PDB file of C-alpha atoms in Angstrom:
ATOM      1  CA  MET A 115     -18.428 268.745 -47.408  1.00 67.00           C
ATOM      2  CA  GLN A 116     -15.558 267.448 -45.303  1.00 77.00           C
ATOM      3  CA  ILE A 117     -16.379 267.837 -41.611  1.00 91.00           C
ATOM      4  CA  PRO A 118     -14.474 265.796 -39.024  1.00 91.00           C
ATOM      5  CA  ILE A 119     -16.822 263.749 -36.825  1.00 96.00           C
ATOM      6  CA  ASN A 120     -15.960 263.925 -33.135  1.00 96.00           C
ATOM      7  CA  GLU A 121     -16.706 261.739 -30.129  1.00 96.00           C
ATOM      8  CA  ASP A 122     -19.156 264.328 -28.801  1.00 97.00           C
ATOM      9  CA  ASP A 123     -21.193 264.451 -32.031  1.00 98.00           C
ATOM     10  CA  VAL A 124     -24.542 262.704 -32.424  1.00 98.00           C
ATOM     11  CA  PHE A 125     -26.522 261.771 -35.533  1.00 98.00           C
ATOM     12  CA  LEU A 126     -30.232 262.503 -35.032  1.00 98.00           C
ATOM     13  CA  ILE A 127     -32.412 260.601 -37.510  1.00 98.00           C
ATOM     14  CA  ILE A 128     -35.886 262.113 -37.713  1.00 98.00           C
ATOM     15  CA  ASP A 129     -39.014 260.009 -38.379  1.00 98.00           C
ATOM     16  CA  VAL A 130     -37.836 257.648 -41.119  1.00 98.00           C
ATOM     17  CA  GLN A 131     -41.078 255.686 -40.808  1.00 98.00           C
ATOM     18  CA  SER A 132     -43.186 253.757 -43.285  1.00 98.00           C
ATOM     19  CA  ASP A 133     -46.102 256.221 -43.224  1.00 98.00           C
ATOM     20  CA  PHE A 134     -43.781 259.003 -44.407  1.00 98.00           C
ATOM     21  CA  CYS A 135     -42.464 256.937 -47.327  1.00 98.00           C
ATOM     22  CA  PRO A 136     -44.149 256.178 -50.669  1.00 97.00           C
ATOM     23  CA  GLY A 137     -47.291 254.130 -50.079  1.00 97.00           C
ATOM     24  CA  GLY A 138     -47.685 255.501 -46.549  1.00 98.00           C
ATOM     25  CA  ALA A 139     -50.518 257.530 -45.091  1.00 98.00           C
ATOM     26  CA  LEU A 140     -48.546 260.809 -45.197  1.00 98.00           C
ATOM     27  CA  ALA A 141     -46.012 259.995 -47.875  1.00 97.00           C
ATOM     28  CA  VAL A 142     -43.167 262.414 -48.521  1.00 97.00           C
ATOM     29  CA  ALA A 143     -42.179 262.427 -52.186  1.00 95.00           C
ATOM     30  CA  ASP A 144     -39.028 260.341 -52.620  1.00 97.00           C
ATOM     31  CA  GLY A 145     -38.990 259.793 -48.841  1.00 97.00           C
ATOM     32  CA  ASP A 146     -37.607 256.270 -49.056  1.00 98.00           C
ATOM     33  CA  ALA A 147     -34.578 257.590 -50.952  1.00 98.00           C
ATOM     34  CA  VAL A 148     -33.153 258.866 -47.661  1.00 98.00           C
ATOM     35  CA  VAL A 149     -32.874 255.350 -46.203  1.00 98.00           C
ATOM     36  CA  PRO A 150     -29.577 254.225 -47.814  1.00 98.00           C
ATOM     37  CA  ILE A 151     -28.143 257.700 -47.323  1.00 98.00           C
ATOM     38  CA  VAL A 152     -29.064 257.787 -43.637  1.00 98.00           C
ATOM     39  CA  ASN A 153     -27.679 254.270 -43.168  1.00 98.00           C
ATOM     40  CA  ARG A 154     -24.391 255.321 -44.743  1.00 97.00           C
ATOM     41  CA  LEU A 155     -24.178 258.456 -42.646  1.00 97.00           C
ATOM     42  CA  ALA A 156     -24.957 256.611 -39.413  1.00 97.00           C
ATOM     43  CA  ASP A 157     -21.869 254.464 -39.895  1.00 96.00           C
ATOM     44  CA  ARG A 158     -19.756 257.599 -39.462  1.00 96.00           C
ATOM     45  CA  PHE A 159     -20.999 258.345 -35.946  1.00 97.00           C
ATOM     46  CA  GLN A 160     -20.346 256.807 -32.544  1.00 97.00           C
ATOM     47  CA  HIS A 161     -23.719 258.065 -31.308  1.00 98.00           C
ATOM     48  CA  VAL A 162     -27.065 257.671 -33.108  1.00 98.00           C
ATOM     49  CA  VAL A 163     -30.536 258.725 -31.886  1.00 98.00           C
ATOM     50  CA  LEU A 164     -33.850 258.087 -33.643  1.00 98.00           C
ATOM     51  CA  THR A 165     -37.188 259.845 -33.353  1.00 98.00           C
ATOM     52  CA  GLN A 166     -40.513 258.140 -34.003  1.00 98.00           C
ATOM     53  CA  ASP A 167     -43.885 259.791 -34.550  1.00 98.00           C
ATOM     54  CA  TRP A 168     -46.240 257.835 -32.269  1.00 98.00           C
ATOM     55  CA  HIS A 169     -49.851 259.025 -32.331  1.00 98.00           C
ATOM     56  CA  PRO A 170     -52.836 257.515 -30.515  1.00 98.00           C
ATOM     57  CA  LEU A 171     -56.060 256.971 -32.429  1.00 97.00           C
ATOM     58  CA  ARG A 172     -58.109 260.160 -32.912  1.00 96.00           C
ATOM     59  CA  HIS A 173     -55.116 262.392 -32.253  1.00 98.00           C
ATOM     60  CA  SER A 174     -56.009 266.086 -32.224  1.00 97.00           C
ATOM     61  CA  SER A 175     -53.723 266.782 -35.209  1.00 97.00           C
ATOM     62  CA  PHE A 176     -55.704 264.411 -37.455  1.00 98.00           C
ATOM     63  CA  ALA A 177     -58.190 266.034 -39.816  1.00 97.00           C
ATOM     64  CA  THR A 178     -60.609 263.191 -39.029  1.00 97.00           C
ATOM     65  CA  SER A 179     -60.787 264.448 -35.431  1.00 97.00           C
ATOM     66  CA  HIS A 180     -62.337 267.762 -36.550  1.00 97.00           C
ATOM     67  CA  LEU A 181     -65.730 267.645 -38.225  1.00 96.00           C
ATOM     68  CA  GLY A 182     -65.738 269.365 -41.593  1.00 96.00           C
ATOM     69  CA  SER A 183     -61.954 269.660 -41.793  1.00 97.00           C
ATOM     70  CA  ALA A 184     -59.690 268.250 -44.483  1.00 97.00           C
ATOM     71  CA  PRO A 185     -56.043 267.218 -44.417  1.00 97.00           C
ATOM     72  CA  PHE A 186     -53.659 270.178 -44.626  1.00 95.00           C
ATOM     73  CA  ASP A 187     -56.235 272.646 -43.301  1.00 96.00           C
ATOM     74  CA  THR A 188     -54.964 274.881 -40.506  1.00 95.00           C
ATOM     75  CA  ILE A 189     -56.862 275.391 -37.257  1.00 96.00           C
ATOM     76  CA  SER A 190     -56.246 277.243 -34.016  1.00 96.00           C
ATOM     77  CA  MET A 191     -55.299 275.118 -31.021  1.00 95.00           C
ATOM     78  CA  PRO A 192     -54.605 276.295 -27.453  1.00 94.00           C
ATOM     79  CA  TYR A 193     -50.875 276.227 -28.263  1.00 94.00           C
ATOM     80  CA  GLY A 194     -51.175 278.024 -31.628  1.00 94.00           C
ATOM     81  CA  GLN A 195     -51.799 277.219 -35.280  1.00 94.00           C
ATOM     82  CA  GLN A 196     -51.882 273.546 -36.177  1.00 95.00           C
ATOM     83  CA  THR A 197     -51.792 271.923 -39.607  1.00 95.00           C
ATOM     84  CA  LEU A 198     -54.210 269.016 -39.788  1.00 97.00           C
ATOM     85  CA  TRP A 199     -52.832 265.784 -41.192  1.00 97.00           C
ATOM     86  CA  PRO A 200     -54.160 262.517 -42.556  1.00 97.00           C
ATOM     87  CA  ASP A 201     -54.228 259.829 -39.848  1.00 98.00           C
ATOM     88  CA  HIS A 202     -50.633 258.602 -39.714  1.00 98.00           C
ATOM     89  CA  CYS A 203     -48.087 256.852 -37.501  1.00 98.00           C
ATOM     90  CA  VAL A 204     -50.798 255.425 -35.268  1.00 98.00           C
ATOM     91  CA  GLN A 205     -49.306 253.554 -32.338  1.00 98.00           C
ATOM     92  CA  GLY A 206     -48.673 249.889 -33.039  1.00 96.00           C
ATOM     93  CA  THR A 207     -49.455 250.024 -36.760  1.00 98.00           C
ATOM     94  CA  SER A 208     -47.044 249.069 -39.519  1.00 98.00           C
ATOM     95  CA  GLY A 209     -47.086 252.659 -40.750  1.00 98.00           C
ATOM     96  CA  ALA A 210     -45.677 253.851 -37.443  1.00 98.00           C
ATOM     97  CA  GLY A 211     -42.766 251.429 -37.732  1.00 98.00           C
ATOM     98  CA  PHE A 212     -39.386 252.460 -39.027  1.00 98.00           C
ATOM     99  CA  HIS A 213     -38.798 251.877 -42.717  1.00 98.00           C
ATOM    100  CA  PRO A 214     -37.905 248.180 -42.985  1.00 98.00           C
ATOM    101  CA  GLN A 215     -34.522 248.931 -44.566  1.00 98.00           C
ATOM    102  CA  LEU A 216     -33.540 251.539 -41.977  1.00 98.00           C
ATOM    103  CA  ALA A 217     -30.599 250.280 -39.917  1.00 97.00           C
ATOM    104  CA  THR A 218     -31.673 250.835 -36.307  1.00 97.00           C
ATOM    105  CA  GLU A 219     -29.353 248.455 -34.464  1.00 95.00           C
ATOM    106  CA  ARG A 220     -26.837 251.105 -33.392  1.00 93.00           C
ATOM    107  CA  ALA A 221     -29.400 253.579 -32.085  1.00 97.00           C
ATOM    108  CA  GLU A 222     -28.701 254.430 -28.449  1.00 98.00           C
ATOM    109  CA  LEU A 223     -32.100 256.065 -27.911  1.00 98.00           C
ATOM    110  CA  VAL A 224     -35.499 256.252 -29.595  1.00 98.00           C
ATOM    111  CA  ILE A 225     -37.529 259.362 -28.771  1.00 98.00           C
ATOM    112  CA  ARG A 226     -41.251 258.853 -29.354  1.00 98.00           C
ATOM    113  CA  LYS A 227     -43.222 262.031 -29.906  1.00 97.00           C
ATOM    114  CA  GLY A 228     -46.800 263.048 -30.588  1.00 97.00           C
ATOM    115  CA  PHE A 229     -48.202 260.516 -28.121  1.00 97.00           C
ATOM    116  CA  ARG A 230     -50.156 263.103 -26.107  1.00 97.00           C
ATOM    117  CA  PRO A 231     -53.656 263.157 -27.665  1.00 97.00           C
ATOM    118  CA  GLU A 232     -54.190 266.887 -27.251  1.00 97.00           C
ATOM    119  CA  ILE A 233     -50.955 268.236 -28.780  1.00 97.00           C
ATOM    120  CA  ASP A 234     -48.806 267.530 -31.804  1.00 97.00           C
ATOM    121  CA  SER A 235     -45.033 267.276 -31.697  1.00 96.00           C
ATOM    122  CA  TYR A 236     -42.772 268.077 -34.632  1.00 97.00           C
ATOM    123  CA  SER A 237     -39.526 268.707 -32.767  1.00 98.00           C
ATOM    124  CA  ALA A 238     -37.339 266.021 -31.239  1.00 98.00           C
ATOM    125  CA  PHE A 239     -36.983 268.360 -28.250  1.00 98.00           C
ATOM    126  CA  TYR A 240     -40.413 269.895 -27.552  1.00 97.00           C
ATOM    127  CA  GLU A 241     -44.093 269.404 -28.129  1.00 96.00           C
ATOM    128  CA  ASN A 242     -45.698 272.032 -30.355  1.00 96.00           C
ATOM    129  CA  ASP A 243     -46.424 274.243 -27.373  1.00 94.00           C
ATOM    130  CA  ARG A 244     -42.648 274.897 -27.471  1.00 93.00           C
ATOM    131  CA  ARG A 245     -42.502 274.287 -23.686  1.00 94.00           C
ATOM    132  CA  THR A 246     -43.154 270.597 -22.952  1.00 96.00           C
ATOM    133  CA  PRO A 247     -39.807 268.768 -23.312  1.00 97.00           C
ATOM    134  CA  THR A 248     -39.237 265.286 -24.675  1.00 97.00           C
ATOM    135  CA  GLY A 249     -36.182 264.783 -22.472  1.00 97.00           C
ATOM    136  CA  LEU A 250     -33.748 264.591 -25.389  1.00 98.00           C
ATOM    137  CA  ALA A 251     -31.797 267.704 -24.403  1.00 98.00           C
ATOM    138  CA  GLY A 252     -31.137 266.350 -20.918  1.00 98.00           C
ATOM    139  CA  TYR A 253     -30.042 263.013 -22.327  1.00 98.00           C
ATOM    140  CA  LEU A 254     -27.581 264.635 -24.719  1.00 98.00           C
ATOM    141  CA  ARG A 255     -26.162 266.913 -22.051  1.00 98.00           C
ATOM    142  CA  GLU A 256     -25.717 264.103 -19.551  1.00 97.00           C
ATOM    143  CA  ARG A 257     -23.904 262.111 -22.227  1.00 97.00           C
ATOM    144  CA  GLY A 258     -21.703 265.110 -23.068  1.00 97.00           C
ATOM    145  CA  LEU A 259     -22.902 265.265 -26.685  1.00 98.00           C
ATOM    146  CA  GLN A 260     -22.617 268.784 -28.052  1.00 96.00           C
ATOM    147  CA  ARG A 261     -23.049 268.856 -31.832  1.00 98.00           C
ATOM    148  CA  ILE A 262     -26.105 267.412 -33.572  1.00 98.00           C
ATOM    149  CA  PHE A 263     -26.169 266.298 -37.193  1.00 98.00           C
ATOM    150  CA  LEU A 264     -29.717 265.898 -38.511  1.00 98.00           C
ATOM    151  CA  ALA A 265     -31.358 264.031 -41.373  1.00 98.00           C
ATOM    152  CA  GLY A 266     -34.740 262.440 -42.032  1.00 98.00           C
ATOM    153  CA  LEU A 267     -38.342 263.382 -42.754  1.00 98.00           C
ATOM    154  CA  ALA A 268     -39.526 265.927 -43.367  1.00 97.00           C
ATOM    155  CA  THR A 269     -37.189 268.847 -43.988  1.00 98.00           C
ATOM    156  CA  ASP A 270     -39.886 271.497 -43.644  1.00 97.00           C
ATOM    157  CA  PHE A 271     -41.525 270.188 -40.473  1.00 97.00           C
ATOM    158  CA  CYS A 272     -39.954 267.766 -38.013  1.00 98.00           C
ATOM    159  CA  VAL A 273     -36.360 268.197 -39.200  1.00 98.00           C
ATOM    160  CA  TYR A 274     -36.767 271.974 -39.267  1.00 98.00           C
ATOM    161  CA  TYR A 275     -38.305 272.238 -35.798  1.00 98.00           C
ATOM    162  CA  SER A 276     -35.718 269.879 -34.344  1.00 98.00           C
ATOM    163  CA  ALA A 277     -32.791 271.803 -35.826  1.00 98.00           C
ATOM    164  CA  VAL A 278     -34.075 275.176 -34.632  1.00 98.00           C
ATOM    165  CA  ASP A 279     -34.758 273.825 -31.149  1.00 98.00           C
ATOM    166  CA  ALA A 280     -31.265 272.317 -31.016  1.00 98.00           C
ATOM    167  CA  ARG A 281     -29.853 275.794 -31.583  1.00 98.00           C
ATOM    168  CA  ARG A 282     -32.293 277.364 -29.121  1.00 97.00           C
ATOM    169  CA  LEU A 283     -30.991 274.937 -26.498  1.00 98.00           C
ATOM    170  CA  GLY A 284     -27.362 275.798 -27.188  1.00 98.00           C
ATOM    171  CA  PHE A 285     -26.307 272.826 -29.307  1.00 98.00           C
ATOM    172  CA  ALA A 286     -24.450 273.183 -32.576  1.00 98.00           C
ATOM    173  CA  ALA A 287     -26.674 271.860 -35.367  1.00 98.00           C
ATOM    174  CA  VAL A 288     -25.753 270.644 -38.843  1.00 98.00           C
ATOM    175  CA  LEU A 289     -28.441 269.624 -41.342  1.00 98.00           C
ATOM    176  CA  ILE A 290     -27.334 267.096 -43.974  1.00 98.00           C
ATOM    177  CA  GLU A 291     -29.486 267.935 -46.977  1.00 98.00           C
ATOM    178  CA  ALA A 292     -28.829 264.705 -48.897  1.00 98.00           C
ATOM    179  CA  GLY A 293     -30.496 262.746 -46.101  1.00 98.00           C
ATOM    180  CA  CYS A 294     -33.708 264.818 -46.026  1.00 98.00           C
ATOM    181  CA  ARG A 295     -36.847 265.209 -48.100  1.00 98.00           C
ATOM    182  CA  ALA A 296     -39.667 267.775 -47.737  1.00 97.00           C
ATOM    183  CA  ILE A 297     -43.466 267.618 -47.656  1.00 96.00           C
ATOM    184  CA  GLY A 298     -43.623 270.910 -49.554  1.00 92.00           C
ATOM    185  CA  LEU A 299     -46.839 272.606 -48.512  1.00 92.00           C
ATOM    186  CA  ALA A 300     -47.266 276.136 -49.837  1.00 88.00           C
ATOM    187  CA  GLY A 301     -44.117 278.017 -48.843  1.00 92.00           C
ATOM    188  CA  SER A 302     -43.171 275.537 -46.119  1.00 95.00           C
ATOM    189  CA  LEU A 303     -39.732 274.600 -47.420  1.00 96.00           C
ATOM    190  CA  ASP A 304     -38.633 278.183 -48.076  1.00 96.00           C
ATOM    191  CA  ALA A 305     -39.811 279.141 -44.593  1.00 97.00           C
ATOM    192  CA  ALA A 306     -37.889 276.217 -43.112  1.00 97.00           C
ATOM    193  CA  TRP A 307     -34.638 277.127 -44.838  1.00 98.00           C
ATOM    194  CA  ALA A 308     -35.015 280.754 -43.755  1.00 98.00           C
ATOM    195  CA  GLY A 309     -35.832 279.773 -40.175  1.00 98.00           C
ATOM    196  CA  MET A 310     -32.890 277.417 -39.911  1.00 98.00           C
ATOM    197  CA  ALA A 311     -30.491 279.992 -41.365  1.00 98.00           C
ATOM    198  CA  ALA A 312     -31.718 282.614 -38.904  1.00 98.00           C
ATOM    199  CA  ALA A 313     -31.220 280.178 -36.010  1.00 98.00           C
ATOM    200  CA  GLY A 314     -27.640 279.434 -37.030  1.00 98.00           C
ATOM    201  CA  VAL A 315     -28.181 275.898 -38.307  1.00 98.00           C
ATOM    202  CA  GLN A 316     -25.337 274.859 -40.600  1.00 98.00           C
ATOM    203  CA  ARG A 317     -26.571 273.373 -43.877  1.00 97.00           C
ATOM    204  CA  ILE A 318     -24.385 270.972 -45.848  1.00 97.00           C
ATOM    205  CA  GLY A 319     -25.108 268.827 -48.862  1.00 97.00           C
ATOM    206  CA  ASP A 320     -23.508 265.636 -47.582  1.00 97.00           C
ATOM    207  CA  LEU A 321     -20.620 264.297 -45.550  1.00 93.00           C
ATOM    208  CA  ALA A 322     -17.659 263.571 -47.834  1.00 74.00           C
TER     209      ALA A 322
END
């Protein structure tokens, strides 16, 4: 789809990290296929921001932190329902690093999320309590950036939450589907598409 890119647009690349790619601890099917697409898209923008999942050991969202639980179980946390994950993106490990072919040189900001042991963080803007900010919104506003294009991993979790929060905060949001891949838990992708549509997120296949 042909959309002119403006000086006040920003490309937000979500969690293109080794643990979310084939061979990683929480691999998204075909996740590494987004890397050349994201690199190509980034060349179109003056402003690029990355997010990076950055968990301490024994993070509360890890199934191994809850006796008798298994990955992808759901438990109640003080902030609501939480999916439990395999240990992934542990601070300082190779799995937490960006995919080695991801072009990161032009990134103006890297937002690390999920570093608080007691709470997970899907969105680039808020922890999963939906109240604790990452600071990204303030950064974008101070820079005068108004429209956010999103791609990365995974469509049905971190990309989805980030896009909906962008709209909740008053930014225009455009999801580039070619640059995303989904985890695909039961019903998660359908719920993500519905939630993004309801929030007013624009969904395009690619940038022409």
